[in-house]
Short mmCIF file of C-alpha atoms and ligand atoms in Angstrom, two decimals:
data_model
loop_
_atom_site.label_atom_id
_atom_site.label_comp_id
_atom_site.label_asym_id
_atom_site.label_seq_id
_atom_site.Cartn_x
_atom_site.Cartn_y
_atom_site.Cartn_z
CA UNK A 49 15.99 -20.06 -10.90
CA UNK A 50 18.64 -21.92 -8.86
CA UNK A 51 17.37 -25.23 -6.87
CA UNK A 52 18.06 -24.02 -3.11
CA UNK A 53 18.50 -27.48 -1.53
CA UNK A 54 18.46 -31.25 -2.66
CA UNK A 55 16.14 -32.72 -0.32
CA UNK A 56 13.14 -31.12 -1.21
CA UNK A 57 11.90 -28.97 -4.17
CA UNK A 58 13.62 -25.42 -2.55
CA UNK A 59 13.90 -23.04 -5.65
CA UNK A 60 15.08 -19.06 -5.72
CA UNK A 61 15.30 -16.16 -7.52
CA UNK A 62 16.73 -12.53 -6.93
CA UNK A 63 14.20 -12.09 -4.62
CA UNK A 64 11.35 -15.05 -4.33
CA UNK A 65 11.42 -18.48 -2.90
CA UNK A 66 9.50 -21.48 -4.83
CA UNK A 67 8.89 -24.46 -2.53
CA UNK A 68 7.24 -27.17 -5.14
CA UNK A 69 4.79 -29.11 -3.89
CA UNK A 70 3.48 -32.19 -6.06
CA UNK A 71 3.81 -31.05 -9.59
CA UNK A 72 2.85 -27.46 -8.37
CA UNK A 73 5.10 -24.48 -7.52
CA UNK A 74 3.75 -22.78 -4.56
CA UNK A 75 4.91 -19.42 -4.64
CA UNK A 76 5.18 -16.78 -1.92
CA UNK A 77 1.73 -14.48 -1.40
CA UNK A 78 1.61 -10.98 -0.94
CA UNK A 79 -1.03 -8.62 -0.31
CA UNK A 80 -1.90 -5.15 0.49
CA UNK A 81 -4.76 -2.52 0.25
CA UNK A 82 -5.49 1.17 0.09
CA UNK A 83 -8.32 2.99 1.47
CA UNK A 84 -10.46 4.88 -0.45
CA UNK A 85 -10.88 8.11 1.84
CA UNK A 86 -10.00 10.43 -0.88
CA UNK A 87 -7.91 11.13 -4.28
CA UNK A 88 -5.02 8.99 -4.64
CA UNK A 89 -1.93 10.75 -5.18
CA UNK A 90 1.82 10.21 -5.98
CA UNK A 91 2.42 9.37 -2.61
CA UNK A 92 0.35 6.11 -2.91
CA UNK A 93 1.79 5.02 -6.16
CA UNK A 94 5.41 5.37 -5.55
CA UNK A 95 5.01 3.99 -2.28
CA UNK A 96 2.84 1.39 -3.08
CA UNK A 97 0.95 0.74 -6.42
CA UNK A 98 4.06 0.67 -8.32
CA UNK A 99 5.38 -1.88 -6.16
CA UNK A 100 2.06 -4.30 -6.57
CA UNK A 101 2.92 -3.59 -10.26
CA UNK A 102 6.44 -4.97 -9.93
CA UNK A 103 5.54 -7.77 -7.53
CA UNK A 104 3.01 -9.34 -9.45
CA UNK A 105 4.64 -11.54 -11.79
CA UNK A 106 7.03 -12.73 -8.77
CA UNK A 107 4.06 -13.54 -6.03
CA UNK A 108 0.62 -14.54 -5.62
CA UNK A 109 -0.76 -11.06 -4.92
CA UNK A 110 -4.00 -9.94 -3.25
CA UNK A 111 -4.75 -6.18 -3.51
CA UNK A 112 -7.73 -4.98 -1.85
CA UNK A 113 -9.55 -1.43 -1.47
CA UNK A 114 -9.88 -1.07 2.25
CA UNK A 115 -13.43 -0.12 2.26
CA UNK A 116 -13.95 -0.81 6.22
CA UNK A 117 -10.73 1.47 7.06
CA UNK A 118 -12.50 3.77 5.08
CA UNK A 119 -15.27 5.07 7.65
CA UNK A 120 -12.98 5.34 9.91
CA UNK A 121 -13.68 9.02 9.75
CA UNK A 122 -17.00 10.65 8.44
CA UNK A 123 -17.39 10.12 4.38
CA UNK A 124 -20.50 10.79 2.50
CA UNK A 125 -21.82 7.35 0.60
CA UNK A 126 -21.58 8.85 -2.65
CA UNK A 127 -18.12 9.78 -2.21
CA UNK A 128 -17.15 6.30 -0.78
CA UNK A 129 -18.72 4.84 -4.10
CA UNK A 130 -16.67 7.46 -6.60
CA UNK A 131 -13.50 6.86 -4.34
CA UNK A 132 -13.82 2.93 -4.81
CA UNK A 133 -14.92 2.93 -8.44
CA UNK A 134 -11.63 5.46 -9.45
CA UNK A 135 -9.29 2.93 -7.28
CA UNK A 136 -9.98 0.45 -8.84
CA UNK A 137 -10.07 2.05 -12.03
CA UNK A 138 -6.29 3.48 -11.11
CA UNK A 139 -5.01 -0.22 -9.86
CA UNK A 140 -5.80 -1.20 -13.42
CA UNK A 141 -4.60 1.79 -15.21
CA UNK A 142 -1.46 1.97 -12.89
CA UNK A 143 -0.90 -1.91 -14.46
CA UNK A 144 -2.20 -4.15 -12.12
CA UNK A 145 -3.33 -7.39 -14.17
CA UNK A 146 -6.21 -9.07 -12.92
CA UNK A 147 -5.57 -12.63 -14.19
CA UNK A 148 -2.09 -12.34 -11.79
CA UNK A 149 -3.15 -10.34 -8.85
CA UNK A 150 -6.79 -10.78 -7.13
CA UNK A 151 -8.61 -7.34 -6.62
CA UNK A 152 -11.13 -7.34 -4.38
CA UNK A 153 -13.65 -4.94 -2.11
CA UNK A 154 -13.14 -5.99 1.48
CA UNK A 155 -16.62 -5.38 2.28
CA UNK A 156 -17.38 -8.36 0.02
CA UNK A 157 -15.26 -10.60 2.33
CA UNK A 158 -17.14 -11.13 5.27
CA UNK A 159 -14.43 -12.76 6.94
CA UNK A 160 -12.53 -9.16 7.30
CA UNK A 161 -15.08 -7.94 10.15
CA UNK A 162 -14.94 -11.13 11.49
CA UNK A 163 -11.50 -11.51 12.28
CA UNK A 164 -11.00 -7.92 13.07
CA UNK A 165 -13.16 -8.11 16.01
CA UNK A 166 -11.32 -11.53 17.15
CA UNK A 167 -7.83 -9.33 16.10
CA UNK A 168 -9.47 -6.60 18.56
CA UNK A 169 -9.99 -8.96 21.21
CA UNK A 170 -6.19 -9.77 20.89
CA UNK A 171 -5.37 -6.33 21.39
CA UNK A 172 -4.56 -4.29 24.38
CA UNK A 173 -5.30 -0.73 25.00
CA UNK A 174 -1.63 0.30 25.37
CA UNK A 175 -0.56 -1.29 22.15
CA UNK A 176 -3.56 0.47 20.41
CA UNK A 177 -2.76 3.70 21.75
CA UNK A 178 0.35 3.89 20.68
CA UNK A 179 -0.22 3.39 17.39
CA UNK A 180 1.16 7.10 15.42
CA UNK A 181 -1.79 7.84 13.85
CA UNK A 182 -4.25 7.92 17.18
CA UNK A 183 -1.85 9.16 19.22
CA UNK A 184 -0.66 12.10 16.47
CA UNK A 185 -4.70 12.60 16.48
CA UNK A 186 -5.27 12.71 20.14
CA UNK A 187 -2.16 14.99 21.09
CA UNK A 188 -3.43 17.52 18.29
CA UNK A 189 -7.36 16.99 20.50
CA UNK A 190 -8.59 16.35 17.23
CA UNK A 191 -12.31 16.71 17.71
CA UNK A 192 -14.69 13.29 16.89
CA UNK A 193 -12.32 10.54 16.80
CA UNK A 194 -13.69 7.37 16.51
CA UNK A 195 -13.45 4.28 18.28
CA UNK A 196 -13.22 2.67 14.60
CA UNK A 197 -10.24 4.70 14.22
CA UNK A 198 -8.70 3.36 17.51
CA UNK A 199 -9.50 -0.23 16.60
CA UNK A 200 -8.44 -0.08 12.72
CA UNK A 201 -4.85 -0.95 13.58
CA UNK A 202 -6.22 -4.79 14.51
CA UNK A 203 -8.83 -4.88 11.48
CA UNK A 204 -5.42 -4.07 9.39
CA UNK A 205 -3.93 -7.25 10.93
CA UNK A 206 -7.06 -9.43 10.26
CA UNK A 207 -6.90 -8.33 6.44
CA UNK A 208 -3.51 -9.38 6.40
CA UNK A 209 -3.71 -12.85 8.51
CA UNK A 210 -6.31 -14.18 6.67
CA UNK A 211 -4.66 -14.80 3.35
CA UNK A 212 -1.32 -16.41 4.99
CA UNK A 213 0.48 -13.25 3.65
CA UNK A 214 4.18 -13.72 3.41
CA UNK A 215 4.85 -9.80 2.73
CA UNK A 216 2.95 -7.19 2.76
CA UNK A 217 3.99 -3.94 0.59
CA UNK A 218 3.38 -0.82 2.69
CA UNK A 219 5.09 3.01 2.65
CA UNK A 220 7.06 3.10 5.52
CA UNK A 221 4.15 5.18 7.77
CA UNK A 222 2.35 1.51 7.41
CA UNK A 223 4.88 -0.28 9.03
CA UNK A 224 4.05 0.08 12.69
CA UNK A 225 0.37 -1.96 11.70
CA UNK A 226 2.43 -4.67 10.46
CA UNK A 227 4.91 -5.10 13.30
CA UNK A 228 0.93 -5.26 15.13
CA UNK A 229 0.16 -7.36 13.07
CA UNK A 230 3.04 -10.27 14.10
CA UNK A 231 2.73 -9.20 17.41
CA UNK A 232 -1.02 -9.97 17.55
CA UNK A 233 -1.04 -13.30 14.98
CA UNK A 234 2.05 -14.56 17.58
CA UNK A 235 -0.41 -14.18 20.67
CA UNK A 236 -2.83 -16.11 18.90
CA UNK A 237 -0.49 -18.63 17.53
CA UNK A 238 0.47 -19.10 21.48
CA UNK A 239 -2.96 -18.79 22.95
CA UNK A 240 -4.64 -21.27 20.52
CA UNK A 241 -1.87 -23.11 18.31
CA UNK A 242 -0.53 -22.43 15.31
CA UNK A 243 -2.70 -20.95 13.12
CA UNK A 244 -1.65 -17.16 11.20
CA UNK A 245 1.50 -17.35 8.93
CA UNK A 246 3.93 -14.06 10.24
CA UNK A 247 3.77 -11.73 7.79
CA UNK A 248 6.58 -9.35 6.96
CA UNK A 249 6.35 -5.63 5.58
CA UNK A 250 7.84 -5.05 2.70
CA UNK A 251 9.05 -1.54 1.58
CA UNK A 252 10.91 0.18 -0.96
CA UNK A 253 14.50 1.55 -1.28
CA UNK A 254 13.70 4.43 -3.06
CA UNK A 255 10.37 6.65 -1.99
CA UNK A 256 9.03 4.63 1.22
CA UNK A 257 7.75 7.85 2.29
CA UNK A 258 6.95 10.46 -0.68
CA UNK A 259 6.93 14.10 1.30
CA UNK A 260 4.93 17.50 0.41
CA UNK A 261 6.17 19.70 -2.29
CA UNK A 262 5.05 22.73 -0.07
CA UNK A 263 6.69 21.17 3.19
CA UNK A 264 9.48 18.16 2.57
CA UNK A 265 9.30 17.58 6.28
CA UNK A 266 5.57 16.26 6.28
CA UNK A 267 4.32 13.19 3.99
CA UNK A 268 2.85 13.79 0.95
CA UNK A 269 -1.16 12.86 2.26
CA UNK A 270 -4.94 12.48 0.98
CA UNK A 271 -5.92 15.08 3.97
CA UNK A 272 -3.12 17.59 3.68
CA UNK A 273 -4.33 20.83 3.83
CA UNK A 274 -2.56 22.14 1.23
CA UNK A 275 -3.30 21.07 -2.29
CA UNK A 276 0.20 22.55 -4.05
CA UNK A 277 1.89 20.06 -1.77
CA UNK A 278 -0.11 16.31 -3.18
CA UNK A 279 -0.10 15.68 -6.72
CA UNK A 280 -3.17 13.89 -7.40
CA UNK A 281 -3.09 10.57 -10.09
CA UNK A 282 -6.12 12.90 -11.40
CA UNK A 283 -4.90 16.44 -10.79
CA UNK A 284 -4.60 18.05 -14.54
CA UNK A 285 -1.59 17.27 -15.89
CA UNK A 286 -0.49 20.44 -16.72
CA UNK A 287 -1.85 21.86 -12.88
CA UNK A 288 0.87 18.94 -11.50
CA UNK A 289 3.60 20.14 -13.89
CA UNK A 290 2.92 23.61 -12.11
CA UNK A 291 3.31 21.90 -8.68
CA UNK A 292 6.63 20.58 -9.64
CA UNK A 293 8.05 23.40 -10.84
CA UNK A 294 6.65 25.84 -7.33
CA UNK A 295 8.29 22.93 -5.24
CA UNK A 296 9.75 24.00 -2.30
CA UNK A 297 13.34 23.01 -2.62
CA UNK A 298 16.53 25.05 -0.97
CA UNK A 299 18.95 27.86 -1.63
CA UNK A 300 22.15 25.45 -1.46
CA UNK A 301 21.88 25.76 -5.13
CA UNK A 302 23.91 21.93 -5.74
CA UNK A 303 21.94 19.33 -7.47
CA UNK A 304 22.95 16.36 -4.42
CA UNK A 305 20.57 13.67 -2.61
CA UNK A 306 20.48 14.64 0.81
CA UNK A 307 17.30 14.32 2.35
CA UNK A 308 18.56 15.74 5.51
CA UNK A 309 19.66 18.66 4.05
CA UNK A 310 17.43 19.36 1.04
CA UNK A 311 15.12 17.77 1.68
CA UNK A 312 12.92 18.89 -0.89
CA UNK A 313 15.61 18.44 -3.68
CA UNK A 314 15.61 15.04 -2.08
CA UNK A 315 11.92 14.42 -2.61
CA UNK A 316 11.89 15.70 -6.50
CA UNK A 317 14.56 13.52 -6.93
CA UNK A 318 13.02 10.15 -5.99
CA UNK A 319 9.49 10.94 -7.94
CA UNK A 320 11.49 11.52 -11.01
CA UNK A 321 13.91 8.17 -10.49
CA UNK A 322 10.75 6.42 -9.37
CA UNK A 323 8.18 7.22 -12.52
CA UNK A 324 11.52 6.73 -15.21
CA UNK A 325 13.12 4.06 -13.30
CA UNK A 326 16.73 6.04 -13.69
CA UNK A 327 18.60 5.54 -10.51
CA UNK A 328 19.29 8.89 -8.46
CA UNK A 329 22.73 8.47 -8.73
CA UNK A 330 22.52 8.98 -12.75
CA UNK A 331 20.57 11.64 -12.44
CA UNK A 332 22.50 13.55 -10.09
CA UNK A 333 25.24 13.10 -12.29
CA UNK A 334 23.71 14.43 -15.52
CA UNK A 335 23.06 17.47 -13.53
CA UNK A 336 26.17 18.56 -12.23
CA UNK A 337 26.44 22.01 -12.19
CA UNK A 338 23.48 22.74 -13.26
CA UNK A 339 20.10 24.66 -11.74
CA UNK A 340 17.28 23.72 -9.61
CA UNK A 341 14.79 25.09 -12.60
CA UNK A 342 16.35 22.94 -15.34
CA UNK A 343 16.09 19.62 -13.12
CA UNK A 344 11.69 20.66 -12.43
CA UNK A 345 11.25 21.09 -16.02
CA UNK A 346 11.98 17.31 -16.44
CA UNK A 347 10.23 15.92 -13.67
CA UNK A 348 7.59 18.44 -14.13
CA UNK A 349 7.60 16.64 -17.81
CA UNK A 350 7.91 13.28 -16.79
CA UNK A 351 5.13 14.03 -14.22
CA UNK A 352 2.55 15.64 -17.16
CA UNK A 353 3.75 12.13 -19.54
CA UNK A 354 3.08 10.42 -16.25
CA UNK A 355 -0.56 11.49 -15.51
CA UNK A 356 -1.41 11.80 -19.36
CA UNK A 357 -1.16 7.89 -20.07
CA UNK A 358 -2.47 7.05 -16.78
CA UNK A 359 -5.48 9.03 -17.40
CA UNK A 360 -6.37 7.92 -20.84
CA UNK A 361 -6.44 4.14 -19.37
CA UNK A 362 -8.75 5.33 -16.41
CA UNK A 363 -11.09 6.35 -19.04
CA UNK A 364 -11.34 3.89 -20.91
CA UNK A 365 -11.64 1.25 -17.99
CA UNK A 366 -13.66 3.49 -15.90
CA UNK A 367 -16.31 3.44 -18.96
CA UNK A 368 -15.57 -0.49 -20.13
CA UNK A 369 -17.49 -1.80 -17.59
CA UNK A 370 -14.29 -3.68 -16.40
CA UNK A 371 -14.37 -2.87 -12.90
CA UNK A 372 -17.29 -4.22 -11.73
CA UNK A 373 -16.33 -7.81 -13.75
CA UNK A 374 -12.95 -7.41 -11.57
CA UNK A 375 -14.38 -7.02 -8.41
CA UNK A 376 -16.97 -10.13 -8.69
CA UNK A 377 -14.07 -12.36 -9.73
CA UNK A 378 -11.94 -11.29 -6.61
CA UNK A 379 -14.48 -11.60 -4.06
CA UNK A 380 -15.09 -14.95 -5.11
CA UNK A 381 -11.28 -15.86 -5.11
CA UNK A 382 -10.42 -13.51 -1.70
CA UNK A 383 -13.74 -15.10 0.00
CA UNK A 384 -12.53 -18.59 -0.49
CA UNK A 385 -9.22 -18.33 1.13
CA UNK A 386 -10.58 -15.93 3.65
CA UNK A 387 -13.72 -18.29 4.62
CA UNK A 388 -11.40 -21.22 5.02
CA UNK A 389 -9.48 -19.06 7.91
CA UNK A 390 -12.18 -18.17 9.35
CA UNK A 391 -13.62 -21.09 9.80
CA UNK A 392 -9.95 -22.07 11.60
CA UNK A 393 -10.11 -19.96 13.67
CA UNK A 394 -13.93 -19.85 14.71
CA UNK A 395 -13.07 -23.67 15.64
CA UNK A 396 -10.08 -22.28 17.81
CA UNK A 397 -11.74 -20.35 19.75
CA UNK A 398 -14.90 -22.11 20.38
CA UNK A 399 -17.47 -20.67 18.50
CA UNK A 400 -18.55 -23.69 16.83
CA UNK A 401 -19.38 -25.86 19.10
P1 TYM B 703 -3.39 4.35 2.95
O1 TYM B 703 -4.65 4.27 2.17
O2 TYM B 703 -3.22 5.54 3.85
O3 TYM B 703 -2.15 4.32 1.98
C1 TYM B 703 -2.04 3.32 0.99
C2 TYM B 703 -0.59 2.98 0.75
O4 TYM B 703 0.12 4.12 0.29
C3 TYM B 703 1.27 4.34 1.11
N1 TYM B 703 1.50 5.79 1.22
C4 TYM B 703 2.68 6.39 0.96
N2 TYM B 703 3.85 5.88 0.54
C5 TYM B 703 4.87 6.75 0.34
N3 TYM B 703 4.74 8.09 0.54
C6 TYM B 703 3.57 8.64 0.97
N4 TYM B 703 3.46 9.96 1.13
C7 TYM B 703 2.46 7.77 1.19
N5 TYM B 703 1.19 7.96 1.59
C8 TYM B 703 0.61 6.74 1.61
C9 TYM B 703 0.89 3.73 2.46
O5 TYM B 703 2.02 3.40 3.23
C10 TYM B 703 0.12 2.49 2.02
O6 TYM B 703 1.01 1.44 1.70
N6 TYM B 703 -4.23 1.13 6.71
C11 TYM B 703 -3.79 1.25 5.32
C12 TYM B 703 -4.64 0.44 4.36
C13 TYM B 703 -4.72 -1.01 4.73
C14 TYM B 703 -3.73 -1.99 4.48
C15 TYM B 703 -4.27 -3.21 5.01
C16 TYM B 703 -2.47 -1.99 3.86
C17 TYM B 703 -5.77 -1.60 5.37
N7 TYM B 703 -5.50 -2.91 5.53
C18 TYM B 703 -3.56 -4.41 4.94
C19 TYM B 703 -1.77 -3.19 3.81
C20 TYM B 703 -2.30 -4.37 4.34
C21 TYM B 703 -3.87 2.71 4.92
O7 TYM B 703 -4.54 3.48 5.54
O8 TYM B 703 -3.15 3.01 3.77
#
């Protein structure tokens, strides 16, 4: 750690900022949050739960499962339940330590809905309807949208403002909420005085956007309507090996990363650098002049070794009783920090007279 400036307690490493404070070191907070609409799949782990994982040590990390988002779109209760019991389940089995990062149900933190109808009132139309998801909804004349799934983009930003995130770790289709998200906690700042720290997203280098192994030009998704395409952190290992090896890829027939061109080559290439943490580059280069089947028998492998030891700690956590101990903690930790903003910004506005 190198001391960043003489005047004050400034300290840094590769990638974190310490400002001390007293005899404390106050270090940067993250947080992000997945909902649980359905199976979680590679997608969500390269582009996001293995970089919680990696953060954790670094930050002060709040992870939450975005219950609220959730209903955005019709879901049967008993479904919601399952899908929040396995996430958390897979946050812990993917690594995530609950004595460094606080996991937490955001329907326990009252202060969620309360913000996110203050963040709505900060909104405008426009900037809600052009927001990708509505407006790839609406141009398709989706059937049933919901006004919840017009107004999530601003209930995103209130999960984010009231912890004072510094970053928040998103796949790149998450970005636009963020950018919201400053734009919104800026207004509010200028309206009523500073009040909302401006968060910044944070994504990876490698697999921002994970695609579909059936078509590399769409992302890998919970809703995709093709199940060869998602491997899911559940799917049978040897059922995802399968999926790896029908990828779609090209008939270029040159083991190179070029996601413009193959696209799907492209794709199988960051999973497997991703899950081993072997660069691309190395890989590539151990495969020159080789074949497109030789390369999916390894990730297909690394894939089945993937899902095998994940699994086995689902189990065991699903059935310690560990999840439910987790999830009291964090909502006592998240509702802290979130009630003190709250309050804030209840007093801002005027509702407490
Ligand atoms: P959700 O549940 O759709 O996705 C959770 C996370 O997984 C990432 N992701 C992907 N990354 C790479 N490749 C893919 N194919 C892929 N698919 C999904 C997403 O970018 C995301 O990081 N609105 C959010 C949940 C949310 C949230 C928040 C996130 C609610 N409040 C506050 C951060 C901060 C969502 O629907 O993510």
């Amino acid at each position: 750690m190198k001391r960043l400036s003489k005047k004050c307690a400034i300290y840094a490493t590769d990638d974190t900022i310490f400002v001390q404070i007293g005899g404390t070191i106050t270090m940067k907070r993250m947080l992000s949050g997945i909902k649980p609409t359905g199976r979680l799949h590679l997608g969500n782990y390269i582009g996001a739960i293995s970089q919680f994982k990696k953060y954790q040590d670094e930050y002060e990390m709040f992870i939450f499962i975005a219950n609220e988002h959730a209903i955005t779109v019709p879901i049967e209760a008993k479904d919601l339940r399952k899908n929040t019991k396995d996430l958390v389940a897979l946050y812990l089995a993917c690594g995530l330590d609950p004595s460094k990062a606080t996991i937490f149900l955001q329907s326990d933190v009252s202060a969620h809905a309360k913000l996110g109808w203050v963040m709505t009132c900060m909104s405008y139309m426009g900037e809600l309807q052009r927001m990708t998801q509505y407006k790839d909804k609406t141009a398709k004349g989706e059937a049933g949208i919901t006004a919840g799934l017009f107004t999530y983009p601003p209930l995103m930003a209130a999960d984010i403002l009231l912890y004072d995130a510094d970053y928040v770790p998103v796949g790149v289709d998450q970005k636009q909420h963020v950018e919201l998200t400053r734009t919104l906690a800026e207004r509010f700042n200028h309206r009523y005085s500073d009040t909302f720290k401006i968060p910044e997203p944070l994504t990876t280098k490698v697999g921002q956007k994970v695609y579909s192994l059936q078509d590399p030009t769409k992302k890998m998704s919970k809703s995709a309507s093709d199940p060869k395409g998602t491997i899911d952190l559940l799917d049978d290992p040897a059922a995802a090996r399968k999926k790896i090896m029908s990828a779609k890829t090209d008939s270029i027939g040159i083991i190179q990363y070029d996601p413009q061109d193959q696209p799907g080559l492209a794709n199988l290439l960051t999973i497997q650098s991703v899950l081993t943490g072997e660069p691309v580059e190395s890989i590539v280069s151990r495969y020159e002049g080789k074949g497109y089947g030789e390369l999916k028998k390894e990730i297909g492998q690394t894939v089945f070794d993937f899902l095998t030891d994940l699994q086995a700690r689902y189990n065991e956590i699903l059935t310690s009783g560990k999840v439910d101990e987790v999830l009291k903690e964090g909502a006592e930790k998240a509702s802290f920090i979130a009630n003190k903003k709250i309050r804030k910004v209840y007093k801002k506005i005027g509702f407490t007279i």
